[in-house]
Short mmCIF file of C-alpha atoms and ligand atoms in Angstrom, two decimals:
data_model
loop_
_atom_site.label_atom_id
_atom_site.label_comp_id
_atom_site.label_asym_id
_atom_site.label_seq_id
_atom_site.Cartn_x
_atom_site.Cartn_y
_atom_site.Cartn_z
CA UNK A 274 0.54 20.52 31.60
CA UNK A 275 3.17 17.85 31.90
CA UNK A 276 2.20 13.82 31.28
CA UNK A 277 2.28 12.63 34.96
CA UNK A 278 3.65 8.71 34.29
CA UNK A 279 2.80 6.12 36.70
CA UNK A 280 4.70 2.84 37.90
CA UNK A 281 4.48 -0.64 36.62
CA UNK A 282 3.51 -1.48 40.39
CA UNK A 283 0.78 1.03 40.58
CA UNK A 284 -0.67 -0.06 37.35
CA UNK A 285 -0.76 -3.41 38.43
CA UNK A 286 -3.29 -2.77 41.07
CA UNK A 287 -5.87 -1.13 38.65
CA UNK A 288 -8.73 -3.60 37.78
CA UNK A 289 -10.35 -2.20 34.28
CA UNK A 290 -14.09 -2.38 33.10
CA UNK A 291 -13.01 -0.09 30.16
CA UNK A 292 -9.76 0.08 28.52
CA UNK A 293 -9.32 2.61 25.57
CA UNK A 294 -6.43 1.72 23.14
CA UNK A 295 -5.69 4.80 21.33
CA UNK A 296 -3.56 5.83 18.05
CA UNK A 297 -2.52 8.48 16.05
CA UNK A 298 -6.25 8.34 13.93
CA UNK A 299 -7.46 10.09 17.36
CA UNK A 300 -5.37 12.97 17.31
CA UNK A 301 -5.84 13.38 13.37
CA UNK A 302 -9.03 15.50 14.25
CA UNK A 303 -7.01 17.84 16.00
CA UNK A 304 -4.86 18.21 12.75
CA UNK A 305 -1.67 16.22 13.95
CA UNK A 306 -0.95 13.99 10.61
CA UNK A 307 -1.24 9.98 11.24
CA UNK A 308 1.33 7.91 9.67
CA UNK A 309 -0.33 7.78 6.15
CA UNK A 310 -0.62 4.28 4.72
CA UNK A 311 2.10 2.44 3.48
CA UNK A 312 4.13 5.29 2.75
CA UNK A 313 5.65 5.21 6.52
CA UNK A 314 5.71 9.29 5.70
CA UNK A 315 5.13 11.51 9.14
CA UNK A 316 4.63 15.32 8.42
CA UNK A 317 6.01 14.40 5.25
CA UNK A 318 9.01 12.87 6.57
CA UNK A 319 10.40 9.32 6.27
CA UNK A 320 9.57 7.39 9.63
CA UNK A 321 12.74 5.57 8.67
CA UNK A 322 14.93 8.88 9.13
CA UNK A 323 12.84 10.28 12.16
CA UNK A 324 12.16 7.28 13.92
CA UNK A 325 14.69 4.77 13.73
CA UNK A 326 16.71 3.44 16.81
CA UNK A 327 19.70 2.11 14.74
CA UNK A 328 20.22 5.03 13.36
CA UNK A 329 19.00 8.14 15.35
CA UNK A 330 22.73 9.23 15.49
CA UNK A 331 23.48 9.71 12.61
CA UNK A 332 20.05 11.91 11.92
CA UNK A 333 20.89 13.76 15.22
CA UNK A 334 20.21 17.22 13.27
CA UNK A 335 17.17 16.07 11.71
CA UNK A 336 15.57 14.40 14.73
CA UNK A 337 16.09 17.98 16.71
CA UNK A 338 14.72 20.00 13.61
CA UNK A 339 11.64 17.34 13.28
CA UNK A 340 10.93 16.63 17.15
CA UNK A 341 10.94 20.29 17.61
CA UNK A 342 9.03 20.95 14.85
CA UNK A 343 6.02 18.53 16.48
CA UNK A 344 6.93 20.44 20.09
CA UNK A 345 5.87 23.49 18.43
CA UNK A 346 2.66 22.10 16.37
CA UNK A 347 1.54 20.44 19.58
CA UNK A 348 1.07 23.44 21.08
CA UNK A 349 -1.16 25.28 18.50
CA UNK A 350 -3.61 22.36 18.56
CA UNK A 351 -6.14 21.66 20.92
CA UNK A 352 -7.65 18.25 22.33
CA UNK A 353 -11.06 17.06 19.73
CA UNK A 354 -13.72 15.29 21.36
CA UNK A 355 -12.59 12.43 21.06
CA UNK A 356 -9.93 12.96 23.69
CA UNK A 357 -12.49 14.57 25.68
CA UNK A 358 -14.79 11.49 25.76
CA UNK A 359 -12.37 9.24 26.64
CA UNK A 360 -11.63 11.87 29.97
CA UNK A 361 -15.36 11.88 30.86
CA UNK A 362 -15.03 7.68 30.20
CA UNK A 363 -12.36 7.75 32.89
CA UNK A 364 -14.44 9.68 35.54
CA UNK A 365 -17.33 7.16 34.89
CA UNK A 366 -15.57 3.90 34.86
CA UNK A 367 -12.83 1.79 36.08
CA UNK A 368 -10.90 2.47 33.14
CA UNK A 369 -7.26 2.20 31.85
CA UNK A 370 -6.11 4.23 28.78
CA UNK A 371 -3.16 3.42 27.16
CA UNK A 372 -1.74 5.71 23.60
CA UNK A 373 0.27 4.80 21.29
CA UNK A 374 0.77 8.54 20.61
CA UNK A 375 3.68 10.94 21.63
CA UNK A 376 1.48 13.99 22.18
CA UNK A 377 -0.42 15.31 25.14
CA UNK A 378 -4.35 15.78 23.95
CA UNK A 379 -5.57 13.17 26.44
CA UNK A 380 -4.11 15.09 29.29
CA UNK A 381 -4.99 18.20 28.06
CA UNK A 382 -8.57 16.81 28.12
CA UNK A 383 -8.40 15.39 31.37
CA UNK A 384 -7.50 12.21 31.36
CA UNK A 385 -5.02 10.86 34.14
CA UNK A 386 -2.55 8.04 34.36
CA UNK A 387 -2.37 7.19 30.78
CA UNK A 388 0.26 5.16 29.83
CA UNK A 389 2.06 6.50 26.47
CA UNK A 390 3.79 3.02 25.25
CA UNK A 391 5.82 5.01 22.70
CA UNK A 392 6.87 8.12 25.14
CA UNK A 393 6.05 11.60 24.96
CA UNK A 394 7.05 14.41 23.09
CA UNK A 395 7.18 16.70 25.41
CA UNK A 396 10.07 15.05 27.57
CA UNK A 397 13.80 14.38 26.74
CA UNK A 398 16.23 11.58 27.75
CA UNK A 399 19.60 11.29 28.34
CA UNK A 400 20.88 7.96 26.79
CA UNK A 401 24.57 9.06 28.66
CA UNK A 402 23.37 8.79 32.12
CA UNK A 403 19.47 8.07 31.63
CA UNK A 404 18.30 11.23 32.66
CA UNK A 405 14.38 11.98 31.56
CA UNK A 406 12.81 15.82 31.92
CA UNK A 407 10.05 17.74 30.44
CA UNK A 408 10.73 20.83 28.39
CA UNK A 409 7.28 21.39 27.51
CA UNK A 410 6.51 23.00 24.16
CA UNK A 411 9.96 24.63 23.80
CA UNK A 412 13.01 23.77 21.57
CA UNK A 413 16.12 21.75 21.95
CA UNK A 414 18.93 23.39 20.95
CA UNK A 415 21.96 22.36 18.90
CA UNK A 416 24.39 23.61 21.57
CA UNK A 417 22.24 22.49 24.49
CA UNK A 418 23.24 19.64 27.08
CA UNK A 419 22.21 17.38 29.71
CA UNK A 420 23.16 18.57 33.35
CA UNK A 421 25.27 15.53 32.94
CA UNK A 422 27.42 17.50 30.31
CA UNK A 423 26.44 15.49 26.95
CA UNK A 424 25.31 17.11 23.68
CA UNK A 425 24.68 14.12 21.41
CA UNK A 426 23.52 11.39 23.97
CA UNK A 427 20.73 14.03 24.29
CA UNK A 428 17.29 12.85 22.50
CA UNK A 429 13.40 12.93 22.59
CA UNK A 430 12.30 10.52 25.10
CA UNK A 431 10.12 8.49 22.77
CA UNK A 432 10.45 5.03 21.13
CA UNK A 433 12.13 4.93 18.06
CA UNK A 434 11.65 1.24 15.43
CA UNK A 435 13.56 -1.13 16.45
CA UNK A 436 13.83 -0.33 20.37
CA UNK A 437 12.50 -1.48 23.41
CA UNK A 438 9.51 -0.37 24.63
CA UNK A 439 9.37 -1.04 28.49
CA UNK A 440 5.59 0.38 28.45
CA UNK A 441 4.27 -2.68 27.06
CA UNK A 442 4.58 -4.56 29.69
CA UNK A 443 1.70 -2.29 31.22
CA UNK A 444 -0.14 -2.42 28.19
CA UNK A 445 -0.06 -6.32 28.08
CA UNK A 446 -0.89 -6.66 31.56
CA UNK A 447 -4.14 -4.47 31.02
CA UNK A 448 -5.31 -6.43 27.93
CA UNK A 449 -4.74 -9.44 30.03
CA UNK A 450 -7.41 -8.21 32.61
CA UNK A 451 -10.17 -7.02 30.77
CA UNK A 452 -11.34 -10.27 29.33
CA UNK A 453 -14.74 -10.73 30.86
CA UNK A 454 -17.84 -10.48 28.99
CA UNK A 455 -18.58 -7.38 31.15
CA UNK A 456 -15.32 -5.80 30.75
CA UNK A 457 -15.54 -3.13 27.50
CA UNK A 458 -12.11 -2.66 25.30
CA UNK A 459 -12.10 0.11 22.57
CA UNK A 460 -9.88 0.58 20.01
CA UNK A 461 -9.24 4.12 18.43
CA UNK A 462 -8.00 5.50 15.19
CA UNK A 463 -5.04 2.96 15.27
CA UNK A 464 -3.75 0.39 11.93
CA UNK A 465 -2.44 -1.66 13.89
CA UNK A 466 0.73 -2.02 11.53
CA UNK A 467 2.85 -0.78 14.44
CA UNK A 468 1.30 -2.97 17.33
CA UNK A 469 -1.25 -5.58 16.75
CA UNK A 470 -3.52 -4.97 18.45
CA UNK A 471 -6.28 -8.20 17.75
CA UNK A 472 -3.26 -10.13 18.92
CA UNK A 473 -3.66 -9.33 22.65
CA UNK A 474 -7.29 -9.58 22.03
CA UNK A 475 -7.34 -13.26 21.52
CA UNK A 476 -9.81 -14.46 22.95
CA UNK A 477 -10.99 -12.13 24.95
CA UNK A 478 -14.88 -12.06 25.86
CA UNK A 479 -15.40 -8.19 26.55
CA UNK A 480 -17.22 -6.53 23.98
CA UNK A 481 -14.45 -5.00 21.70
CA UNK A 482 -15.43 -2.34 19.48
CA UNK A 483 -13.30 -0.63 16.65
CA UNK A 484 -13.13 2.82 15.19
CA UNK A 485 -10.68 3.90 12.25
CA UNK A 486 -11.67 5.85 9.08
CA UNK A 487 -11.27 3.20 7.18
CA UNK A 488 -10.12 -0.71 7.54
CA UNK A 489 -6.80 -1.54 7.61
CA UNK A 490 -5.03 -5.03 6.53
CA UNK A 491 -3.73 -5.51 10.12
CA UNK A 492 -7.23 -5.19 11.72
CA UNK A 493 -9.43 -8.34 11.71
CA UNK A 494 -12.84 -6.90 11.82
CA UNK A 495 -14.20 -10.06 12.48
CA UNK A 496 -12.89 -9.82 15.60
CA UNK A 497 -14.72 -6.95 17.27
CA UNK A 498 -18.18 -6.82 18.24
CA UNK A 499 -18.46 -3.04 16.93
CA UNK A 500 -16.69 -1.54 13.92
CA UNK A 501 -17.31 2.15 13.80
CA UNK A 502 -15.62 3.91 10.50
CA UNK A 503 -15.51 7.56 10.78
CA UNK A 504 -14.05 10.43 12.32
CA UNK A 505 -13.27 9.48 15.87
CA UNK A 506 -14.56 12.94 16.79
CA UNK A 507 -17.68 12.22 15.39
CA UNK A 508 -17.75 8.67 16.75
CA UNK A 509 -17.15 9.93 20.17
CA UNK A 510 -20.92 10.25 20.94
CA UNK A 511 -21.47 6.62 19.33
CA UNK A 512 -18.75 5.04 20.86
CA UNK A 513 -20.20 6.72 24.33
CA UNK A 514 -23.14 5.33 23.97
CA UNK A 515 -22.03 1.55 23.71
CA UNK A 516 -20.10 1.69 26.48
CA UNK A 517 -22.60 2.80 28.67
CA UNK A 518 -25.18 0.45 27.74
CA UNK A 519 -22.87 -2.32 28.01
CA UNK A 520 -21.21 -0.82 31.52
CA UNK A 521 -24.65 -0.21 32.45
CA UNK A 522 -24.29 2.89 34.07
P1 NAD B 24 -1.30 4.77 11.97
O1 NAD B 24 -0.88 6.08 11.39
O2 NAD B 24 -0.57 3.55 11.57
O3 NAD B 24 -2.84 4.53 11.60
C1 NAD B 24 -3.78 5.53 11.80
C2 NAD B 24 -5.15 4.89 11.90
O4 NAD B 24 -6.06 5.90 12.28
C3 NAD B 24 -5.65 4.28 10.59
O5 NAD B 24 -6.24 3.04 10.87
C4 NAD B 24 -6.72 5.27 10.12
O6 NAD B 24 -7.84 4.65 9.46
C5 NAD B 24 -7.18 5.87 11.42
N1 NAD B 24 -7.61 7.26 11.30
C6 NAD B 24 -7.07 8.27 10.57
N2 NAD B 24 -7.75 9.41 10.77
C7 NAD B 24 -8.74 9.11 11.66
C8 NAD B 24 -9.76 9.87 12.27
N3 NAD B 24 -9.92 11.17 12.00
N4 NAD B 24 -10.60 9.23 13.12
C9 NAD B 24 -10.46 7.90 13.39
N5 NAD B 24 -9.50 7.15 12.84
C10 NAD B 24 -8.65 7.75 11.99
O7 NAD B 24 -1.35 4.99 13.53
P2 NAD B 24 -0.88 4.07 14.73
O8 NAD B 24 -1.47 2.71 14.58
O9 NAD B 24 -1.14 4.84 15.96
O10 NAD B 24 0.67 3.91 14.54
C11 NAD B 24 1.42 5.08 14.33
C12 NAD B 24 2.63 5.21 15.22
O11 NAD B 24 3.12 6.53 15.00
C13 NAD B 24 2.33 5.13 16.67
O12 NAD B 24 3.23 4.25 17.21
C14 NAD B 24 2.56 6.54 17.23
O13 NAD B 24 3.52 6.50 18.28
C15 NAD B 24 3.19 7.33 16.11
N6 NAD B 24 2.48 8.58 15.77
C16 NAD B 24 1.98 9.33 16.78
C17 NAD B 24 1.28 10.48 16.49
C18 NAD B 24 0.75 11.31 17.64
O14 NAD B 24 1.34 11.28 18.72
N7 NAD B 24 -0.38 12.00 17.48
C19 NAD B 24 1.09 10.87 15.16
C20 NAD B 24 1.64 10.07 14.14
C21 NAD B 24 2.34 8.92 14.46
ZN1 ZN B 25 22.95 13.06 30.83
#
């Protein structure tokens, strides 16, 4: 199933009870590794080879090998129940979901219009005439080319350090709507080393809950009316429950 991605303009009309925040901790039940610690390893790789904007040229090889490496895990795992919580969350409430992750478990769940601030594996870009398309679960090729002709302008479309993200503008806009003390925002399975989070919810007055496996220096815990440590897929009947009782439906 390919990520269906909506506009800035579309988003902008959506008015959230519930907005999910979601990182790699909610895939990790599904077996696709988190970024572990302070290492900044992924799959056993440096983040710093695999993921770096300044330098993704030179690693051209090694981003192919690695990105289709992930194509390929990504399709031998399946969504947890976590991902499938957040989908029946979505058909219950006016919700927003927004991932910090590259794969598609959410979607294979259910879930619609998430936004993916960091991109998604399964598409490519062309940074020689900007040129985005899906290629599924499959393999990019050394020899392989955009329809535009280029070989090496030809990447995965998803944020590397040290680049732009033009999905957080999305993402900012939602935290800056669900701020009421009826409004819900949960956080999931996210360190928020890479994008801090508490900093958007400043104070907010929705009921914020938290759930990683374990606390993390860049999460104020102090901060959230819920912390949940655990497996999100276990969580995912906890975390249910709160919402509804604070939704009230
Ligand atoms: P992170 O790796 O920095 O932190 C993972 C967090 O998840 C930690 O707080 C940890 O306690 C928690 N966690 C681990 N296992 C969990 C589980 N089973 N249940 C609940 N929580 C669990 O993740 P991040 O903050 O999302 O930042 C990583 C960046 O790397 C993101 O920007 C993302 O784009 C990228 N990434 C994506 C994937 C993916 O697409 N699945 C995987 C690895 C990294
Ligand atoms: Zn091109």
């Amino acid at each position: 199933m390919g990520v269906q991605l909506t506009t800035l303009s579309e988003w902008l009309t959506k008015n959230p009870k519930l907005l999910v925040f979601t990182g790699a901790g909610s895939s990790a039940d599904s077996g696709i590794a988190t970024f572990r610690g302070d290492t900044g390893l992924w799959e056993n790789h440096d983040v710093d080879v695999v993921a770096n904007g300044y330098t993704w040229r030179d690693n051209f090889e090694k981003i192919r090998n690695f990105y289709n490496s992930r194509r390929t895990q990504l399709s031998t795992v399946s969504p947890n129940s976590i991902h499938y919580a957040i989908a029946d969350w979505q058909k219950r409430y006016d919700s927003l979901v927004i991932t910090q992750n590259i794969d598609d478990l959410l979607e294979r769940a259910g879930c619609t219009d998430v936004v993916h601030v960091h991109g998604v594996l399964t598409m490519m870009k062309c940074v020689a005439c900007g040129n985005t398309w899906d290629i599924g679960y499959t393999e990019w090729g050394a020899d392989d080319r955009c329809g535009c002709g280029s070989r090496k302008g030809v990447r995965p479309n998803v944020v590397f350090f040290n680049e732009d993200a033009p999905e957080y503008a999305k993402m900012y806009r939602a935290f800056s709507k669900a701020r009421d003390p009826n409004d819900c925002v949960v956080v999931i399975g996210t360190s928020g080393q890479v994008i801090a989070v508490d900093e958007m919810l400043i104070g907010s007055k929705a009921l914020k809950i938290v759930n990683n496996l374990e606390s993390s220096k860049y999460i104020n815990e102090n901060m959230y009316d819920s912390v949940l440590f655990g497996r999100a897929s276990e969580t995912a009947e906890q975390l249910s429950s709160i919402i509804s009782k604070h939704i009230g439906i």
